[in-house]
Short mmCIF file of C-alpha atoms in Angstrom, two decimals:
data_model
loop_
_atom_site.label_atom_id
_atom_site.label_comp_id
_atom_site.label_asym_id
_atom_site.label_seq_id
_atom_site.Cartn_x
_atom_site.Cartn_y
_atom_site.Cartn_z
CA MET A 1 -93.54 -50.79 -114.54
CA ALA A 2 -96.34 -53.43 -114.44
CA ALA A 3 -96.34 -53.67 -110.80
CA LYS A 4 -96.91 -49.56 -111.03
CA GLN A 5 -99.80 -50.05 -113.51
CA ALA A 6 -101.51 -52.86 -111.21
CA LEU A 7 -100.98 -50.88 -108.08
CA ARG A 8 -102.84 -47.68 -109.88
CA LYS A 9 -105.52 -49.97 -111.06
CA ASP A 10 -106.25 -51.31 -107.34
CA LEU A 11 -105.85 -48.05 -105.89
CA ARG A 12 -108.35 -46.11 -108.38
CA ALA A 13 -110.42 -49.24 -107.14
CA ARG A 14 -109.85 -48.75 -103.88
CA ARG A 15 -110.81 -45.03 -104.28
CA ARG A 16 -113.65 -45.02 -106.38
CA ALA A 17 -115.15 -47.98 -103.53
CA HIS A 18 -114.20 -45.40 -100.54
CA VAL A 19 -116.31 -42.31 -102.19
CA GLU A 20 -119.81 -44.13 -103.67
CA ALA A 21 -119.70 -45.80 -99.86
CA LEU A 22 -120.13 -41.86 -98.59
CA ASP A 23 -123.09 -40.04 -98.23
CA PRO A 24 -123.57 -37.45 -99.97
CA ARG A 25 -124.04 -35.05 -97.36
CA THR A 26 -121.26 -35.64 -95.72
CA ARG A 27 -119.29 -35.85 -98.92
CA ALA A 28 -120.61 -32.71 -99.79
CA LEU A 29 -119.02 -31.08 -96.28
CA LEU A 30 -115.29 -32.48 -96.64
CA PHE A 31 -112.27 -30.68 -97.88
CA ARG A 32 -114.41 -27.22 -97.57
CA ARG A 33 -111.21 -25.40 -96.00
CA PRO A 34 -107.52 -25.91 -95.78
CA PRO A 35 -106.53 -27.21 -92.13
CA ALA A 36 -105.27 -24.30 -90.18
CA PRO A 37 -101.51 -25.89 -89.55
CA LEU A 38 -101.41 -26.59 -93.40
CA MET A 39 -101.43 -22.66 -93.84
CA ALA A 40 -97.84 -22.56 -92.19
CA LEU A 41 -96.53 -23.58 -95.81
CA ILE A 42 -98.24 -20.77 -97.66
CA PRO A 43 -96.65 -17.79 -97.41
CA ALA A 44 -99.06 -14.94 -98.04
CA GLY A 45 -99.57 -13.67 -101.31
CA ALA A 46 -98.48 -16.78 -102.90
CA THR A 47 -99.79 -18.32 -106.05
CA VAL A 48 -101.61 -21.37 -105.50
CA ALA A 49 -102.44 -23.95 -108.03
CA LEU A 50 -105.24 -26.51 -107.50
CA TYR A 51 -106.84 -29.04 -109.96
CA ASN A 52 -110.24 -29.60 -111.56
CA ASP A 53 -110.83 -33.29 -109.66
CA SER A 54 -112.56 -36.11 -111.37
CA GLN A 55 -115.26 -37.77 -110.20
CA TRP A 56 -113.58 -39.92 -107.35
CA GLU A 57 -110.89 -37.47 -106.53
CA ALA A 58 -110.46 -35.52 -103.32
CA PRO A 59 -112.24 -32.18 -104.50
CA ALA A 60 -110.55 -29.13 -104.87
CA ALA A 61 -113.05 -26.75 -105.83
CA SER A 62 -113.71 -25.30 -102.50
CA TYR A 63 -110.11 -24.71 -101.85
CA ALA A 64 -109.84 -22.62 -104.77
CA THR A 65 -112.35 -20.73 -103.83
CA PHE A 66 -111.31 -19.93 -100.35
CA PHE A 67 -107.30 -18.95 -101.52
CA HIS A 68 -109.28 -16.65 -104.18
CA GLU A 69 -110.96 -15.34 -101.41
CA ALA A 70 -107.91 -14.90 -99.43
CA GLY A 71 -106.18 -12.67 -101.93
CA HIS A 72 -104.15 -15.50 -103.58
CA ALA A 73 -103.69 -16.13 -107.07
CA VAL A 74 -105.50 -19.44 -108.24
CA ALA A 75 -104.03 -21.48 -110.97
CA LEU A 76 -105.02 -24.64 -112.76
CA PRO A 77 -102.52 -26.81 -114.93
CA TRP A 78 -102.77 -26.02 -118.71
CA PHE A 79 -102.18 -27.98 -121.43
CA ALA A 80 -101.95 -27.04 -125.54
CA ASP A 81 -102.18 -30.48 -126.40
CA ARG A 82 -101.45 -34.01 -125.27
CA GLY A 83 -97.58 -33.83 -126.17
CA ALA A 84 -97.62 -30.54 -124.52
CA PRO A 85 -95.18 -29.87 -121.05
CA MET A 86 -97.96 -28.74 -118.10
CA GLN A 87 -98.13 -25.29 -117.60
CA PHE A 88 -100.49 -22.99 -115.33
CA ARG A 89 -102.74 -20.66 -116.04
CA GLN A 90 -104.79 -18.27 -113.55
CA TRP A 91 -108.22 -19.61 -112.63
CA LEU A 92 -109.88 -16.04 -112.68
CA VAL A 93 -113.29 -16.62 -110.78
CA PRO A 94 -113.02 -19.93 -108.48
CA PRO A 95 -115.31 -21.77 -108.62
CA LEU A 96 -117.31 -20.91 -111.73
CA ASP A 97 -116.59 -23.20 -114.54
CA ASP A 98 -118.42 -21.33 -117.34
CA VAL A 99 -115.16 -19.07 -117.79
CA LEU A 100 -113.39 -22.59 -118.05
CA GLU A 101 -112.76 -24.54 -121.39
CA PRO A 102 -111.73 -28.55 -122.47
CA ASP A 103 -108.29 -29.71 -122.47
CA PRO A 104 -107.07 -32.32 -124.66
CA TRP A 105 -108.66 -35.08 -122.16
CA GLY A 106 -111.77 -32.95 -121.51
CA VAL A 107 -110.47 -31.65 -117.72
CA LYS A 108 -111.65 -28.34 -117.68
CA GLN A 109 -109.01 -25.74 -117.47
CA PRO A 110 -108.53 -21.82 -118.18
CA ALA A 111 -108.45 -20.45 -121.72
CA ALA A 112 -105.50 -20.04 -123.76
CA ASP A 113 -105.18 -16.52 -123.03
CA ALA A 114 -105.48 -16.48 -119.47
CA PRO A 115 -102.30 -15.16 -117.69
CA LEU A 116 -99.51 -17.75 -117.22
CA LEU A 117 -98.65 -18.34 -113.85
CA THR A 118 -95.52 -20.14 -111.71
CA PRO A 119 -97.21 -21.60 -108.82
CA SER A 120 -95.62 -21.82 -105.31
CA VAL A 121 -97.59 -24.04 -103.74
CA LEU A 122 -99.45 -26.70 -105.40
CA PHE A 123 -102.14 -29.00 -104.56
CA VAL A 124 -101.73 -32.09 -106.51
CA PRO A 125 -103.82 -35.23 -107.11
CA LEU A 126 -102.61 -38.31 -106.43
CA VAL A 127 -103.63 -42.04 -106.91
CA GLY A 128 -102.19 -43.41 -103.77
CA PHE A 129 -99.87 -42.01 -100.95
CA THR A 130 -97.72 -43.12 -97.79
CA ALA A 131 -97.84 -41.64 -94.60
CA GLN A 132 -94.10 -40.08 -95.27
CA GLY A 133 -95.19 -38.41 -98.37
CA GLN A 134 -94.16 -40.33 -101.35
CA ARG A 135 -97.17 -40.00 -103.75
CA LEU A 136 -98.07 -41.82 -106.88
CA GLY A 137 -100.09 -39.95 -109.43
CA GLN A 138 -101.70 -41.04 -112.74
CA GLY A 139 -98.82 -42.45 -114.33
CA GLY A 140 -98.50 -39.29 -117.47
CA GLY A 141 -95.45 -37.99 -115.40
CA HIS A 142 -96.84 -33.85 -115.69
CA TYR A 143 -96.90 -33.02 -112.32
CA ASP A 144 -92.85 -34.62 -111.57
CA ARG A 145 -91.65 -33.22 -114.80
CA TRP A 146 -93.17 -29.70 -113.63
CA LEU A 147 -91.81 -30.02 -109.79
CA GLU A 148 -88.55 -31.36 -111.43
CA ALA A 149 -88.11 -27.63 -113.24
CA HIS A 150 -89.49 -25.86 -110.06
CA PRO A 151 -88.02 -27.43 -107.35
CA ASP A 152 -89.01 -24.28 -104.87
CA ALA A 153 -92.31 -25.27 -105.24
CA VAL A 154 -94.43 -26.87 -102.61
CA PRO A 155 -96.08 -29.91 -103.28
CA ILE A 156 -99.10 -31.02 -100.80
CA GLY A 157 -101.45 -34.15 -102.02
CA MET A 158 -104.96 -33.87 -101.43
CA ALA A 159 -106.30 -37.77 -100.86
CA TRP A 160 -109.54 -39.42 -99.48
CA ASP A 161 -108.15 -41.41 -95.88
CA ALA A 162 -107.96 -44.56 -98.32
CA GLN A 163 -105.81 -44.20 -100.16
CA CYS A 164 -103.21 -44.49 -97.82
CA VAL A 165 -100.86 -47.12 -98.68
CA ASP A 166 -97.99 -48.43 -96.53
CA SER A 167 -95.40 -48.34 -99.47
CA LEU A 168 -94.76 -47.48 -102.90
CA PRO A 169 -92.51 -48.37 -105.75
CA ARG A 170 -89.90 -45.11 -105.91
CA GLU A 171 -88.41 -43.96 -108.99
CA VAL A 172 -85.19 -41.14 -109.38
CA HIS A 173 -87.65 -38.63 -110.43
CA ASP A 174 -90.25 -38.49 -107.82
CA ARG A 175 -90.30 -36.03 -105.10
CA PRO A 176 -91.89 -36.48 -101.99
CA LEU A 177 -94.60 -34.42 -101.15
CA ARG A 178 -94.37 -31.40 -98.20
CA ALA A 179 -97.51 -32.79 -96.87
CA VAL A 180 -100.87 -34.53 -97.60
CA VAL A 181 -104.19 -33.44 -96.41
CA THR A 182 -107.35 -36.08 -96.23
CA PRO A 183 -110.41 -35.72 -94.23
CA THR A 184 -109.59 -36.79 -91.22
CA ARG A 185 -105.67 -35.75 -90.84
CA LEU A 186 -102.77 -33.74 -92.36
CA TYR A 187 -99.56 -35.83 -92.65
CA GLY A 188 -96.75 -33.77 -92.48
CA PRO A 189 -95.29 -31.39 -93.06
CA PHE A 190 -92.40 -33.32 -93.97
#
């Protein structure tokens, strides 16, 4: 466990340094729309879950707008409290944040009365990944537990190129990603 925590710390620092080195004008042009080959993993009419990115994570808001405009229902993670399991609620008007409220950690989430959804495709945040689709998350296990309960859902990682590593520690509950999107390439589908 200590090795995983040290790895997370190192990868977070690497991610932050990478993002800070990007010209803001260049950064604004990245992750505008999903690459065409990725669309084969997303069925017509699928409910697509994304995430509200932190300052250093790969930005997902433009993908939310893209899928919303393409007619997909868009969902965001939702938590009743810190101990509650992750659910997904509909993001009715991506990317407008004024219809969202803070979750227990201060991240924007849909209101409690937004419709509950079960996404079939999830774009997931990550701290690190391998070229074979292994993922290291933030450490809370929310996505791992949700994906274990929904084995037919298609998890797709979004990351910066600097987050790719040769290998990651693997545990029984870890589920590989079907693909990973970075600004320069698409890993997979696996």
